[in-house]
Short mmCIF file of C-alpha atoms in Angstrom, two decimals:
data_model
loop_
_atom_site.label_atom_id
_atom_site.label_comp_id
_atom_site.label_asym_id
_atom_site.label_seq_id
_atom_site.Cartn_x
_atom_site.Cartn_y
_atom_site.Cartn_z
CA UNK V 1 7.15 -55.85 16.58
CA UNK V 2 5.56 -59.30 16.90
CA UNK V 3 2.56 -60.10 14.73
CA UNK V 4 -0.76 -60.32 16.50
CA UNK V 5 -2.81 -63.45 16.17
CA UNK V 6 -6.37 -62.33 15.45
CA UNK V 7 -9.08 -64.90 14.97
CA UNK V 8 -12.14 -64.64 12.77
CA UNK V 9 -15.18 -66.56 13.99
CA UNK V 10 -15.61 -69.02 11.13
CA UNK V 11 -19.03 -70.53 11.76
CA UNK V 12 -20.89 -68.53 9.11
CA UNK V 13 -20.49 -65.22 7.26
CA UNK V 14 -17.69 -63.21 5.63
CA UNK V 15 -14.81 -65.16 7.17
CA UNK V 16 -12.49 -65.20 4.15
CA UNK V 17 -12.82 -61.45 3.51
CA UNK V 18 -11.97 -60.57 7.12
CA UNK V 19 -8.99 -62.96 7.14
CA UNK V 20 -7.61 -61.20 4.04
CA UNK V 21 -8.27 -57.71 5.45
CA UNK V 22 -6.56 -58.52 8.75
CA UNK V 23 -3.54 -59.94 6.94
CA UNK V 24 -3.26 -56.72 4.91
CA UNK V 25 -3.57 -54.74 8.18
CA UNK V 26 -0.51 -56.50 9.63
CA UNK V 27 -2.02 -59.26 11.76
CA UNK V 28 -1.66 -63.02 11.62
CA UNK V 29 -5.25 -64.04 10.93
CA UNK V 30 -6.73 -67.46 11.60
CA UNK V 31 -10.22 -68.97 11.51
CA UNK V 32 -11.79 -69.88 14.87
CA UNK V 33 -14.25 -72.78 15.10
CA UNK V 34 -13.15 -74.58 18.28
CA UNK V 35 -12.45 -73.71 21.91
CA UNK V 36 -8.72 -74.34 21.60
CA UNK V 37 -8.55 -71.96 18.62
CA UNK V 38 -10.43 -69.30 20.60
CA UNK V 39 -7.98 -69.75 23.47
CA UNK V 40 -5.02 -69.24 21.09
CA UNK V 41 -5.94 -65.79 19.71
CA UNK V 42 -5.12 -62.29 20.96
CA UNK V 43 -8.36 -60.84 19.58
CA UNK V 44 -11.44 -61.92 17.63
CA UNK V 45 -13.49 -60.63 14.69
CA UNK V 46 -17.18 -61.57 14.54
CA UNK V 47 -18.13 -61.26 10.86
CA UNK V 48 -21.37 -60.41 9.14
CA UNK V 49 -23.80 -63.22 8.43
CA UNK V 50 -27.07 -64.12 10.12
CA UNK V 51 -27.08 -63.42 13.85
CA UNK V 52 -29.62 -66.09 14.82
CA UNK V 53 -27.73 -68.77 12.84
CA UNK V 54 -24.42 -67.65 14.34
CA UNK V 55 -25.93 -67.80 17.84
CA UNK V 56 -27.20 -71.33 17.17
CA UNK V 57 -23.77 -72.41 15.90
CA UNK V 58 -22.00 -70.84 18.90
CA UNK V 59 -24.09 -73.13 21.07
CA UNK V 60 -23.58 -76.17 18.83
CA UNK V 61 -19.78 -75.70 18.78
CA UNK V 62 -19.77 -75.05 22.55
CA UNK V 63 -18.24 -71.61 22.03
CA UNK V 64 -20.94 -69.40 23.58
CA UNK V 65 -19.84 -69.61 27.22
CA UNK V 66 -16.08 -69.52 26.51
CA UNK V 67 -16.50 -66.51 24.21
CA UNK V 68 -18.59 -64.61 26.76
CA UNK V 69 -15.96 -65.45 29.38
CA UNK V 70 -13.07 -64.20 27.23
CA UNK V 71 -14.94 -60.98 26.40
CA UNK V 72 -15.63 -60.42 30.10
CA UNK V 73 -11.90 -60.90 30.75
CA UNK V 74 -11.05 -58.18 28.20
CA UNK V 75 -10.57 -59.98 24.87
CA UNK V 76 -10.41 -57.31 22.14
CA UNK V 77 -13.13 -57.89 19.56
CA UNK V 78 -14.54 -56.35 16.40
CA UNK V 79 -18.03 -57.13 15.15
CA UNK V 80 -19.37 -56.21 11.69
CA UNK V 81 -23.14 -56.25 11.02
CA UNK V 82 -24.26 -59.55 12.61
CA UNK V 83 -21.10 -59.33 14.71
CA UNK V 84 -22.27 -55.96 16.03
CA UNK V 85 -25.61 -57.53 16.97
CA UNK V 86 -23.92 -60.35 18.89
CA UNK V 87 -21.58 -57.97 20.75
CA UNK V 88 -24.54 -56.03 22.18
CA UNK V 89 -25.78 -56.28 25.74
CA UNK V 90 -29.39 -56.25 24.50
CA UNK V 91 -30.88 -57.20 21.11
CA UNK V 92 -34.26 -55.92 19.90
CA UNK V 93 -36.25 -58.10 17.47
CA UNK V 94 -33.91 -60.95 18.40
CA UNK V 95 -35.80 -63.58 16.39
CA UNK V 96 -38.04 -66.57 17.05
CA UNK V 97 -37.93 -68.14 20.50
CA UNK V 98 -35.38 -70.93 20.63
CA UNK V 99 -33.60 -69.54 17.54
CA UNK V 100 -33.00 -65.97 18.70
CA UNK V 101 -29.78 -64.00 18.48
CA UNK V 102 -27.90 -64.19 21.78
CA UNK V 103 -26.11 -61.13 23.21
CA UNK V 104 -22.46 -61.66 24.14
CA UNK V 105 -22.41 -58.44 26.21
CA UNK V 106 -19.15 -57.11 24.78
CA UNK V 107 -20.48 -53.53 24.46
CA UNK V 108 -23.05 -51.85 26.69
CA UNK V 109 -25.56 -51.07 23.96
CA UNK V 110 -28.96 -52.04 22.61
CA UNK V 111 -29.02 -53.02 18.94
CA UNK V 112 -32.01 -53.46 16.61
CA UNK V 113 -31.66 -56.26 14.05
CA UNK V 114 -32.48 -55.54 10.38
CA UNK V 115 -33.15 -51.94 11.40
CA UNK V 116 -32.59 -50.49 7.92
CA UNK V 117 -34.93 -53.05 6.34
CA UNK V 118 -34.77 -56.28 4.37
CA UNK V 119 -32.19 -57.43 1.80
CA UNK V 120 -33.83 -55.27 -0.91
CA UNK V 121 -33.28 -52.22 1.29
CA UNK V 122 -29.50 -52.72 1.39
CA UNK V 123 -27.50 -49.63 0.42
CA UNK V 124 -24.07 -48.04 0.50
CA UNK V 125 -22.75 -44.55 1.01
CA UNK V 126 -19.87 -42.46 2.33
CA UNK V 127 -19.98 -41.69 6.06
CA UNK V 128 -17.78 -39.72 8.41
CA UNK V 129 -15.92 -41.95 10.88
CA UNK V 130 -14.34 -40.47 14.03
CA UNK V 131 -10.54 -40.62 13.92
CA UNK V 132 -10.31 -41.14 10.14
CA UNK V 133 -9.48 -38.21 7.86
CA UNK V 134 -11.64 -39.19 4.91
CA UNK V 135 -15.15 -40.70 4.84
CA UNK V 136 -15.59 -44.46 4.82
CA UNK V 137 -17.53 -46.22 2.06
CA UNK V 138 -20.08 -48.14 4.12
CA UNK V 139 -22.04 -51.10 2.73
CA UNK V 140 -25.20 -51.86 4.70
CA UNK V 141 -26.79 -55.29 4.11
CA UNK V 142 -29.87 -56.03 6.26
CA UNK V 143 -28.00 -53.86 8.72
CA UNK V 144 -28.64 -53.18 12.40
CA UNK V 145 -28.34 -49.86 14.18
CA UNK V 146 -27.63 -48.94 17.79
CA UNK V 147 -30.74 -47.72 19.62
CA UNK V 148 -29.00 -47.09 22.96
CA UNK V 149 -25.36 -46.74 23.92
CA UNK V 150 -24.17 -46.20 27.48
CA UNK V 151 -22.01 -43.19 28.28
CA UNK V 152 -18.99 -45.51 28.33
CA UNK V 153 -19.52 -46.22 24.62
CA UNK V 154 -17.89 -43.92 22.06
CA UNK V 155 -20.03 -43.24 18.97
CA UNK V 156 -17.78 -43.34 15.89
CA UNK V 157 -20.24 -42.98 13.00
CA UNK V 158 -23.87 -42.32 12.12
CA UNK V 159 -25.94 -42.94 8.99
CA UNK V 160 -29.40 -41.51 8.38
CA UNK V 161 -29.31 -40.16 11.94
CA UNK V 162 -28.67 -43.58 13.51
CA UNK V 163 -25.56 -44.86 15.30
CA UNK V 164 -23.73 -47.35 13.06
CA UNK V 165 -20.23 -47.61 14.60
CA UNK V 166 -19.16 -47.71 18.24
CA UNK V 167 -16.25 -48.52 20.51
CA UNK V 168 -16.08 -49.45 24.17
CA UNK V 169 -12.56 -50.00 25.42
CA UNK V 170 -10.96 -52.56 23.12
CA UNK V 171 -14.23 -53.68 21.53
CA UNK V 172 -15.26 -52.15 18.19
CA UNK V 173 -18.45 -52.66 16.17
CA UNK V 174 -19.86 -51.45 12.85
CA UNK V 175 -23.29 -51.99 11.30
CA UNK V 176 -21.65 -52.11 7.87
CA UNK V 177 -19.14 -54.34 6.05
CA UNK V 178 -15.68 -52.74 5.56
CA UNK V 179 -14.21 -56.10 4.59
CA UNK V 180 -15.86 -56.00 1.14
CA UNK V 181 -14.79 -52.50 0.04
CA UNK V 182 -10.99 -52.84 -0.12
CA UNK V 183 -10.60 -49.98 2.40
CA UNK V 184 -8.51 -51.45 5.24
CA UNK V 185 -8.59 -48.46 7.60
CA UNK V 186 -11.12 -49.96 10.03
CA UNK V 187 -9.21 -53.25 10.19
CA UNK V 188 -6.00 -51.27 10.78
CA UNK V 189 -7.79 -49.30 13.50
CA UNK V 190 -8.78 -52.58 15.17
CA UNK V 191 -5.21 -53.92 14.94
CA UNK V 192 -3.99 -50.68 16.54
CA UNK V 193 -6.61 -51.03 19.30
CA UNK V 194 -5.43 -54.58 20.00
CA UNK V 195 -1.81 -53.37 20.14
CA UNK V 196 -2.83 -50.59 22.56
CA UNK V 197 -1.85 -47.88 20.08
CA UNK V 198 -5.31 -46.29 19.69
#
């Protein structure tokens, strides 16, 4: 079976950790900073980081419109934390005008930024994740949550009563950071989604 080429948006955030996790999950992983690199991948991971900074850099690197276009055409994508925020169709508390987080509209959902609180409120815990036999160790760092998900969106996990993992078609998003735990099941799930096996 041919190896998939999965890009990791490498403007800011946990790029290196996602590249390693994807490699361990059986994909050929490459950083994406330019339009030609975006055009060359079969799927894309949007890492954690700071959603307003990432939005600004998407504009600066002239990637915002091409990325929205590829998502609209069906590009498989996975967003973690800030990546989840960007994949939303609507963002609450999006930030200061002119520097706000910009929705890419990959999943029909409304996401609240920093919903669990500030950096000092970061936490981790084991959560049930639909389709996985054992709980996932979830690390939440200034994490968002999903306030509204359309009926086309599958809810995969909740924490403290809030939606923290979703899937719509071939687009996956988590409010937490699986790339830093050593558990590769969510990255393998994404690779399977890209291959059409899940």
